[in-house]
Amino acid sequence: MKVSQGKSNAKIILMGEHSVVYGKSAISLPFFAAEVTAKVEEVSEGVEIISDYFSGPLDEAPSILNGVKELIDTVLKRLDMKSSGLKITLDSKIPAQRGFGSSAAVSVALSKALYNLVGQTLEPTALRELVEKAEKIHHENPSGLDGDTIVSQQAIYFIKNKNTSNIKINMDLDLIVGDTGNPASTKTAVQTVYNNENRDSEIEKLGQLSQAVFLNIKNQDSILMGKNMTQAHQSLKALGVSSDELDEFVDVAIESGALGAKLSGGGLGGCMIALSEKNKSQLIVDALKKQGADTIWILDLKEI
Ligand code: MEV
């Protein structure tokens, strides 16, 4: 009986969440501190799934796993495999619904594990296509940013349906990620933006800020980059996708010396990111802990 594995990392959006849905540019980073592993084992009968949400026969899984079900179905058909005799274990260390792209990461790990089981190569284009199919079930009209960042495993500059280019950040700075611990639905956040009366003007601003940060990275201008990030937070707040905790985290990070801070991902909960010079990071981390941050990670932007 064969056994195989697939692994995936998470992602964190630097700039452009929400406005990316409306065709504006975004910058997103791979996040290797949290991983998901999928294991597939050949067994005598049935398709069983073991996950945090549900363990048992796949066809009895709750609707939250509909994307996973669709993905398994599609991959088995593509690989000409029968849908029985499989035990699938999903082990995700990526907190769900916090802006880390956990659903896209599960899709990547699972697709790789299934392809590995039959010894077939999975090209990045095919992998992206599979992930997007499953993402459409999680939230109707995904931009594709999550899937593309996770598949590429590099920082990307992204425009929906137009451009995915790998970029290098290479700045002597830290990006501090503070998790509020509050899960939030991307689908609800996307609808909140859609219904906001100031949508068009705020999306325009967010698009310009994202472009500005792209140039700040090119010019290694950390001061302006921080300011542009904080302005983006104000626009996201005006669009109704911030939360009291996220606003508090942004304020505390800036008061403790961050160059700028904003929410990251869909918002309404999830994570805040703060741009920090290396010698300020510990102060910011301590202040966020005091403010009640659930988990804090530090990404070295020199390495990305
Ligand atoms: C979610 O990680 C990012 C959003 O921009 C939605 C999307 O890009 O599909 C909020």
mmCIF file of C-alpha atoms and ligand atoms in Angstrom:
data_model
loop_
_atom_site.group_PDB
_atom_site.id
_atom_site.type_symbol
_atom_site.label_atom_id
_atom_site.label_comp_id
_atom_site.label_asym_id
_atom_site.label_seq_id
_atom_site.Cartn_x
_atom_site.Cartn_y
_atom_site.Cartn_z
ATOM 1 C CA MET A 1 0.000 0.000 0.000
ATOM 2 C CA LYS A 2 1.490 3.304 -1.080
ATOM 3 C CA VAL A 3 1.735 6.487 1.029
ATOM 4 C CA SER A 4 2.540 10.009 -0.182
ATOM 5 C CA GLN A 5 2.781 13.553 1.145
ATOM 6 C CA GLY A 6 2.382 17.109 -0.058
ATOM 7 C CA LYS A 7 3.327 20.277 1.782
ATOM 8 C CA SER A 8 2.442 23.922 1.444
ATOM 9 C CA ASN A 9 3.179 27.265 3.058
ATOM 10 C CA ALA A 10 0.836 30.176 3.805
ATOM 11 C CA LYS A 11 0.765 33.721 2.396
ATOM 12 C CA ILE A 12 0.486 37.227 3.784
ATOM 13 C CA ILE A 13 -0.697 40.237 1.765
ATOM 14 C CA LEU A 14 1.562 43.285 1.997
ATOM 15 C CA MET A 15 -0.638 45.646 -0.074
ATOM 16 C CA GLY A 16 -3.726 45.502 -2.250
ATOM 17 C CA GLU A 17 -6.243 43.279 -0.463
ATOM 18 C CA HIS A 18 -9.783 44.019 -1.664
ATOM 19 C CA SER A 19 -8.685 46.494 -4.361
ATOM 20 C CA VAL A 20 -7.122 43.462 -6.108
ATOM 21 C CA VAL A 21 -10.643 42.104 -6.606
ATOM 22 C CA TYR A 22 -11.380 45.278 -8.669
ATOM 23 C CA GLY A 23 -8.362 44.899 -10.962
ATOM 24 C CA LYS A 24 -5.793 46.923 -8.985
ATOM 25 C CA SER A 25 -2.281 45.658 -8.275
ATOM 26 C CA ALA A 26 -1.333 43.791 -5.095
ATOM 27 C CA ILE A 27 1.896 42.652 -3.428
ATOM 28 C CA SER A 28 1.854 39.411 -1.497
ATOM 29 C CA LEU A 29 4.494 37.394 0.365
ATOM 30 C CA PRO A 30 4.999 33.714 1.092
ATOM 31 C CA PHE A 31 4.712 32.897 4.778
ATOM 32 C CA PHE A 32 6.746 29.852 5.772
ATOM 33 C CA ALA A 33 6.196 30.021 9.553
ATOM 34 C CA ALA A 34 2.959 28.067 9.202
ATOM 35 C CA GLU A 35 2.628 24.958 7.047
ATOM 36 C CA VAL A 36 0.061 22.416 5.996
ATOM 37 C CA THR A 37 0.847 18.785 5.259
ATOM 38 C CA ALA A 38 -1.455 16.429 3.380
ATOM 39 C CA LYS A 39 -0.874 12.687 3.593
ATOM 40 C CA VAL A 40 -2.555 10.207 1.260
ATOM 41 C CA GLU A 41 -2.518 6.462 2.012
ATOM 42 C CA GLU A 42 -3.859 3.610 -0.070
ATOM 43 C CA VAL A 43 -6.364 1.590 1.958
ATOM 44 C CA SER A 44 -8.670 -1.286 1.100
ATOM 45 C CA GLU A 45 -11.893 0.690 0.507
ATOM 46 C CA GLY A 46 -13.756 4.033 0.701
ATOM 47 C CA VAL A 47 -12.384 7.576 0.831
ATOM 48 C CA GLU A 48 -11.771 8.728 4.382
ATOM 49 C CA ILE A 49 -10.708 12.192 5.442
ATOM 50 C CA ILE A 50 -9.065 13.173 8.714
ATOM 51 C CA SER A 51 -8.949 16.895 9.454
ATOM 52 C CA ASP A 52 -9.519 19.463 12.207
ATOM 53 C CA TYR A 53 -13.076 20.055 10.969
ATOM 54 C CA PHE A 54 -14.224 16.498 10.416
ATOM 55 C CA SER A 55 -12.966 12.926 10.370
ATOM 56 C CA GLY A 56 -14.883 10.201 8.566
ATOM 57 C CA PRO A 57 -16.114 9.204 5.100
ATOM 58 C CA LEU A 58 -15.529 12.058 2.604
ATOM 59 C CA ASP A 59 -19.090 12.014 1.291
ATOM 60 C CA GLU A 60 -20.392 12.709 4.817
ATOM 61 C CA ALA A 61 -18.081 15.724 5.325
ATOM 62 C CA PRO A 62 -19.727 19.072 6.254
ATOM 63 C CA SER A 63 -20.113 21.908 3.748
ATOM 64 C CA ILE A 64 -17.003 23.699 5.042
ATOM 65 C CA LEU A 65 -15.062 20.942 3.253
ATOM 66 C CA ASN A 66 -16.910 21.369 -0.068
ATOM 67 C CA GLY A 67 -13.834 22.957 -1.663
ATOM 68 C CA VAL A 68 -11.685 20.023 -0.520
ATOM 69 C CA LYS A 69 -14.269 17.539 -1.855
ATOM 70 C CA GLU A 70 -14.367 19.283 -5.239
ATOM 71 C CA LEU A 71 -10.575 19.323 -5.400
ATOM 72 C CA ILE A 72 -10.254 15.606 -4.608
ATOM 73 C CA ASP A 73 -12.927 14.803 -7.188
ATOM 74 C CA THR A 74 -11.246 16.860 -9.911
ATOM 75 C CA VAL A 75 -7.760 15.476 -9.226
ATOM 76 C CA LEU A 76 -8.926 11.857 -9.138
ATOM 77 C CA LYS A 77 -10.657 12.340 -12.507
ATOM 78 C CA ARG A 78 -7.566 14.010 -14.015
ATOM 79 C CA LEU A 79 -5.323 11.219 -12.770
ATOM 80 C CA ASP A 80 -7.784 8.575 -13.904
ATOM 81 C CA MET A 81 -7.934 7.170 -10.358
ATOM 82 C CA LYS A 82 -10.997 5.532 -8.854
ATOM 83 C CA SER A 83 -12.581 7.326 -5.915
ATOM 84 C CA SER A 84 -12.088 4.604 -3.343
ATOM 85 C CA GLY A 85 -9.287 3.072 -1.313
ATOM 86 C CA LEU A 86 -7.838 6.352 0.006
ATOM 87 C CA LYS A 87 -7.220 7.762 3.466
ATOM 88 C CA ILE A 88 -6.450 11.494 3.404
ATOM 89 C CA THR A 89 -5.017 13.267 6.453
ATOM 90 C CA LEU A 90 -4.827 17.064 6.531
ATOM 91 C CA ASP A 91 -2.543 18.506 9.183
ATOM 92 C CA SER A 92 -2.717 22.294 9.066
ATOM 93 C CA LYS A 93 -0.691 24.562 11.329
ATOM 94 C CA ILE A 94 -2.040 27.575 9.420
ATOM 95 C CA PRO A 95 -4.690 29.347 11.499
ATOM 96 C CA ALA A 96 -7.905 29.368 9.440
ATOM 97 C CA GLN A 97 -9.768 32.556 8.474
ATOM 98 C CA ARG A 98 -6.948 34.904 9.522
ATOM 99 C CA GLY A 99 -5.751 36.094 6.112
ATOM 100 C CA PHE A 100 -3.071 33.412 5.654
ATOM 101 C CA GLY A 101 -4.730 31.738 2.688
ATOM 102 C CA SER A 102 -5.266 28.504 4.625
ATOM 103 C CA SER A 103 -7.841 27.121 2.162
ATOM 104 C CA ALA A 104 -5.539 27.683 -0.841
ATOM 105 C CA ALA A 105 -2.648 26.143 1.118
ATOM 106 C CA VAL A 106 -4.697 23.009 1.866
ATOM 107 C CA SER A 107 -5.560 22.736 -1.838
ATOM 108 C CA VAL A 108 -1.878 22.971 -2.819
ATOM 109 C CA ALA A 109 -0.715 20.371 -0.264
ATOM 110 C CA LEU A 110 -3.525 17.980 -1.150
ATOM 111 C CA SER A 111 -3.030 18.251 -4.925
ATOM 112 C CA LYS A 112 0.713 17.609 -4.520
ATOM 113 C CA ALA A 113 0.071 14.575 -2.273
ATOM 114 C CA LEU A 114 -2.377 13.009 -4.759
ATOM 115 C CA TYR A 115 -0.048 13.579 -7.733
ATOM 116 C CA ASN A 116 2.884 12.192 -5.708
ATOM 117 C CA LEU A 117 0.907 9.032 -4.927
ATOM 118 C CA VAL A 118 0.773 8.118 -8.619
ATOM 119 C CA GLY A 119 4.236 9.522 -9.367
ATOM 120 C CA GLN A 120 2.970 12.246 -11.718
ATOM 121 C CA THR A 121 4.458 15.727 -12.018
ATOM 122 C CA LEU A 122 2.150 18.611 -11.225
ATOM 123 C CA GLU A 123 3.067 21.720 -13.233
ATOM 124 C CA PRO A 124 2.525 25.119 -11.528
ATOM 125 C CA THR A 125 -0.094 26.189 -14.120
ATOM 126 C CA ALA A 126 -2.165 23.067 -13.507
ATOM 127 C CA LEU A 127 -1.749 23.471 -9.748
ATOM 128 C CA ARG A 128 -2.974 27.105 -9.903
ATOM 129 C CA GLU A 129 -6.008 26.019 -11.896
ATOM 130 C CA LEU A 130 -6.892 23.336 -9.324
ATOM 131 C CA VAL A 131 -6.517 25.768 -6.426
ATOM 132 C CA GLU A 132 -8.738 28.380 -8.104
ATOM 133 C CA LYS A 133 -11.474 25.814 -8.684
ATOM 134 C CA ALA A 134 -11.567 25.014 -4.962
ATOM 135 C CA GLU A 135 -11.211 28.697 -3.963
ATOM 136 C CA LYS A 136 -14.305 29.571 -6.006
ATOM 137 C CA ILE A 137 -16.276 27.351 -3.647
ATOM 138 C CA HIS A 138 -14.838 29.057 -0.537
ATOM 139 C CA HIS A 139 -15.605 32.533 -1.810
ATOM 140 C CA GLU A 140 -17.346 33.115 -5.092
ATOM 141 C CA ASN A 141 -15.058 35.481 -6.920
ATOM 142 C CA PRO A 142 -11.465 35.082 -5.663
ATOM 143 C CA SER A 143 -8.864 37.314 -7.285
ATOM 144 C CA GLY A 144 -6.396 34.403 -7.468
ATOM 145 C CA LEU A 145 -3.874 36.249 -5.299
ATOM 146 C CA ASP A 146 -3.813 33.652 -2.498
ATOM 147 C CA GLY A 147 -3.284 30.701 -4.831
ATOM 148 C CA ASP A 148 -0.620 32.424 -6.930
ATOM 149 C CA THR A 149 1.432 33.533 -3.903
ATOM 150 C CA ILE A 150 1.301 30.110 -2.308
ATOM 151 C CA VAL A 151 2.152 28.235 -5.504
ATOM 152 C CA SER A 152 5.027 30.568 -6.424
ATOM 153 C CA GLN A 153 6.593 30.475 -2.904
ATOM 154 C CA GLN A 154 8.037 33.937 -3.602
ATOM 155 C CA ALA A 155 6.937 37.529 -3.173
ATOM 156 C CA ILE A 156 4.696 38.473 -6.087
ATOM 157 C CA TYR A 157 3.353 41.561 -7.817
ATOM 158 C CA PHE A 158 -0.103 40.581 -8.978
ATOM 159 C CA ILE A 159 -2.908 41.935 -11.154
ATOM 160 C CA LYS A 160 -5.977 39.721 -11.484
ATOM 161 C CA ASN A 161 -6.059 37.769 -14.760
ATOM 162 C CA LYS A 162 -3.167 39.861 -16.097
ATOM 163 C CA ASN A 163 0.116 39.638 -14.271
ATOM 164 C CA THR A 164 1.884 37.505 -11.698
ATOM 165 C CA SER A 165 5.578 38.455 -11.428
ATOM 166 C CA ASN A 166 8.038 37.326 -8.809
ATOM 167 C CA ILE A 167 9.665 40.249 -7.001
ATOM 168 C CA LYS A 168 12.394 40.636 -4.370
ATOM 169 C CA ILE A 169 11.758 42.818 -1.313
ATOM 170 C CA ASN A 170 15.347 42.631 0.001
ATOM 171 C CA MET A 171 14.967 45.411 2.616
ATOM 172 C CA ASP A 172 16.723 45.463 5.970
ATOM 173 C CA LEU A 173 13.416 45.551 7.840
ATOM 174 C CA ASP A 174 11.075 43.265 9.731
ATOM 175 C CA LEU A 175 7.430 42.688 9.002
ATOM 176 C CA ILE A 176 5.695 41.935 12.285
ATOM 177 C CA VAL A 177 2.500 39.925 11.966
ATOM 178 C CA GLY A 178 0.079 40.145 14.890
ATOM 179 C CA ASP A 179 -2.883 37.781 14.961
ATOM 180 C CA THR A 180 -5.989 39.124 16.732
ATOM 181 C CA GLY A 181 -7.078 35.511 17.179
ATOM 182 C CA ASN A 182 -10.478 36.426 15.702
ATOM 183 C CA PRO A 183 -11.462 34.423 12.625
ATOM 184 C CA ALA A 184 -13.335 36.248 9.863
ATOM 185 C CA SER A 185 -14.915 35.230 6.593
ATOM 186 C CA THR A 186 -13.294 36.571 3.416
ATOM 187 C CA LYS A 187 -16.621 36.185 1.639
ATOM 188 C CA THR A 188 -18.355 38.501 4.165
ATOM 189 C CA ALA A 189 -15.487 41.005 3.958
ATOM 190 C CA VAL A 190 -15.623 41.077 0.136
ATOM 191 C CA GLN A 191 -19.405 41.676 0.301
ATOM 192 C CA THR A 192 -18.934 44.436 2.907
ATOM 193 C CA VAL A 193 -16.616 46.274 0.520
ATOM 194 C CA TYR A 194 -18.966 45.726 -2.405
ATOM 195 C CA ASN A 195 -21.850 47.352 -0.475
ATOM 196 C CA ASN A 196 -19.832 50.329 0.832
ATOM 197 C CA GLU A 197 -21.014 53.693 -0.527
ATOM 198 C CA ASN A 198 -17.438 55.001 -0.832
ATOM 199 C CA ARG A 199 -16.235 51.855 -2.553
ATOM 200 C CA ASP A 200 -15.025 53.315 -5.836
ATOM 201 C CA SER A 201 -13.005 56.202 -4.371
ATOM 202 C CA GLU A 202 -11.402 54.068 -1.615
ATOM 203 C CA ILE A 203 -10.549 51.270 -4.074
ATOM 204 C CA GLU A 204 -8.908 53.868 -6.322
ATOM 205 C CA LYS A 205 -6.816 55.115 -3.359
ATOM 206 C CA LEU A 206 -5.849 51.568 -2.375
ATOM 207 C CA GLY A 207 -4.759 50.861 -5.937
ATOM 208 C CA GLN A 208 -2.540 53.960 -5.968
ATOM 209 C CA LEU A 209 -1.058 53.109 -2.566
ATOM 210 C CA SER A 210 -0.208 49.604 -3.695
ATOM 211 C CA GLN A 211 1.552 50.966 -6.790
ATOM 212 C CA ALA A 212 3.365 53.469 -4.556
ATOM 213 C CA VAL A 213 4.633 50.692 -2.263
ATOM 214 C CA PHE A 214 5.828 48.739 -5.304
ATOM 215 C CA LEU A 215 7.985 51.785 -6.171
ATOM 216 C CA ASN A 216 9.031 52.272 -2.519
ATOM 217 C CA ILE A 217 10.380 48.699 -2.576
ATOM 218 C CA LYS A 218 12.278 49.391 -5.813
ATOM 219 C CA ASN A 219 13.751 52.580 -4.295
ATOM 220 C CA GLN A 220 14.262 50.939 -0.875
ATOM 221 C CA ASP A 221 12.335 53.826 0.705
ATOM 222 C CA SER A 222 11.196 52.365 4.017
ATOM 223 C CA ILE A 223 9.825 55.635 5.465
ATOM 224 C CA LEU A 224 7.410 56.285 2.591
ATOM 225 C CA MET A 225 6.551 52.602 2.422
ATOM 226 C CA GLY A 226 5.449 52.658 6.084
ATOM 227 C CA LYS A 227 3.356 55.793 5.535
ATOM 228 C CA ASN A 228 1.655 54.282 2.499
ATOM 229 C CA MET A 229 0.844 51.133 4.452
ATOM 230 C CA THR A 230 -0.805 53.149 7.235
ATOM 231 C CA GLN A 231 -2.820 55.119 4.679
ATOM 232 C CA ALA A 232 -3.988 51.853 3.150
ATOM 233 C CA HIS A 233 -5.248 50.828 6.586
ATOM 234 C CA GLN A 234 -7.309 54.041 6.748
ATOM 235 C CA SER A 235 -8.918 53.212 3.386
ATOM 236 C CA LEU A 236 -9.627 49.629 4.432
ATOM 237 C CA LYS A 237 -11.176 51.000 7.631
ATOM 238 C CA ALA A 238 -13.317 53.408 5.587
ATOM 239 C CA LEU A 239 -14.471 50.407 3.546
ATOM 240 C CA GLY A 240 -15.710 48.771 6.755
ATOM 241 C CA VAL A 241 -13.323 45.798 6.932
ATOM 242 C CA SER A 242 -11.232 46.755 9.951
ATOM 243 C CA SER A 243 -12.168 45.922 13.560
ATOM 244 C CA ASP A 244 -11.545 47.516 16.965
ATOM 245 C CA GLU A 245 -8.732 45.041 17.665
ATOM 246 C CA LEU A 246 -7.078 45.646 14.288
ATOM 247 C CA ASP A 247 -7.269 49.437 14.778
ATOM 248 C CA GLU A 248 -5.785 49.071 18.277
ATOM 249 C CA PHE A 249 -2.953 46.860 16.977
ATOM 250 C CA VAL A 250 -2.168 49.409 14.240
ATOM 251 C CA ASP A 251 -2.110 52.280 16.779
ATOM 252 C CA VAL A 252 -0.006 50.371 19.306
ATOM 253 C CA ALA A 253 2.506 49.289 16.630
ATOM 254 C CA ILE A 254 2.937 52.860 15.376
ATOM 255 C CA GLU A 255 3.166 54.305 18.909
ATOM 256 C CA SER A 256 5.914 51.739 19.603
ATOM 257 C CA GLY A 257 7.978 52.877 16.627
ATOM 258 C CA ALA A 258 6.655 51.003 13.565
ATOM 259 C CA LEU A 259 7.170 52.824 10.257
ATOM 260 C CA GLY A 260 3.619 51.902 9.300
ATOM 261 C CA ALA A 261 0.942 49.298 9.939
ATOM 262 C CA LYS A 262 -2.247 47.940 8.401
ATOM 263 C CA LEU A 263 -4.586 45.007 8.431
ATOM 264 C CA SER A 264 -3.664 42.174 6.089
ATOM 265 C CA GLY A 265 -6.049 39.878 4.204
ATOM 266 C CA GLY A 266 -9.819 40.129 4.162
ATOM 267 C CA GLY A 267 -10.025 41.949 7.518
ATOM 268 C CA LEU A 268 -12.958 42.029 9.982
ATOM 269 C CA GLY A 269 -10.567 40.023 12.181
ATOM 270 C CA GLY A 270 -7.402 38.138 11.349
ATOM 271 C CA CYS A 271 -4.021 39.837 11.264
ATOM 272 C CA MET A 272 -2.248 43.157 11.367
ATOM 273 C CA ILE A 273 1.169 43.713 9.797
ATOM 274 C CA ALA A 274 3.666 46.358 10.953
ATOM 275 C CA LEU A 275 6.795 47.498 9.133
ATOM 276 C CA SER A 276 9.697 47.869 11.527
ATOM 277 C CA GLU A 277 13.374 48.709 11.638
ATOM 278 C CA LYS A 278 15.234 45.780 13.172
ATOM 279 C CA ASN A 279 16.109 47.631 16.402
ATOM 280 C CA LYS A 280 12.444 48.511 17.059
ATOM 281 C CA SER A 281 10.923 45.086 16.488
ATOM 282 C CA GLN A 282 11.151 43.805 20.070
ATOM 283 C CA LEU A 283 9.424 46.921 21.454
ATOM 284 C CA ILE A 284 6.589 46.486 18.966
ATOM 285 C CA VAL A 285 6.277 42.771 19.708
ATOM 286 C CA ASP A 286 6.118 43.449 23.471
ATOM 287 C CA ALA A 287 3.482 46.157 22.995
ATOM 288 C CA LEU A 288 1.342 43.895 20.786
ATOM 289 C CA LYS A 289 1.594 41.091 23.352
ATOM 290 C CA LYS A 290 0.430 43.507 26.043
ATOM 291 C CA GLN A 291 -2.436 44.505 23.761
ATOM 292 C CA GLY A 292 -3.527 40.858 23.665
ATOM 293 C CA ALA A 293 -2.124 39.561 20.370
ATOM 294 C CA ASP A 294 -2.848 35.853 20.057
ATOM 295 C CA THR A 295 0.329 34.985 18.129
ATOM 296 C CA ILE A 296 3.090 37.170 16.707
ATOM 297 C CA TRP A 297 5.518 36.313 13.910
ATOM 298 C CA ILE A 298 8.476 38.281 12.561
ATOM 299 C CA LEU A 299 9.344 38.056 8.856
ATOM 300 C CA ASP A 300 12.788 39.235 7.801
ATOM 301 C CA LEU A 301 12.200 41.263 4.624
ATOM 302 C CA LYS A 302 15.878 40.865 3.669
ATOM 303 C CA GLU A 303 15.142 37.172 3.069
ATOM 304 C CA ILE A 304 12.069 37.699 0.872
HETATM 305 C C1 MEV B 1 -8.103 37.575 0.671
HETATM 306 O O1 MEV B 1 -6.911 36.936 1.109
HETATM 307 C C2 MEV B 1 -7.796 38.762 -0.201
HETATM 308 C C3 MEV B 1 -8.995 39.526 -0.752
HETATM 309 O O2 MEV B 1 -8.444 40.571 -1.563
HETATM 310 C C4 MEV B 1 -9.891 38.648 -1.594
HETATM 311 C C5 MEV B 1 -9.276 38.174 -2.904
HETATM 312 O O3 MEV B 1 -8.212 38.637 -3.299
HETATM 313 O O4 MEV B 1 -9.922 37.330 -3.559
HETATM 314 C C6 MEV B 1 -9.819 40.176 0.340
#
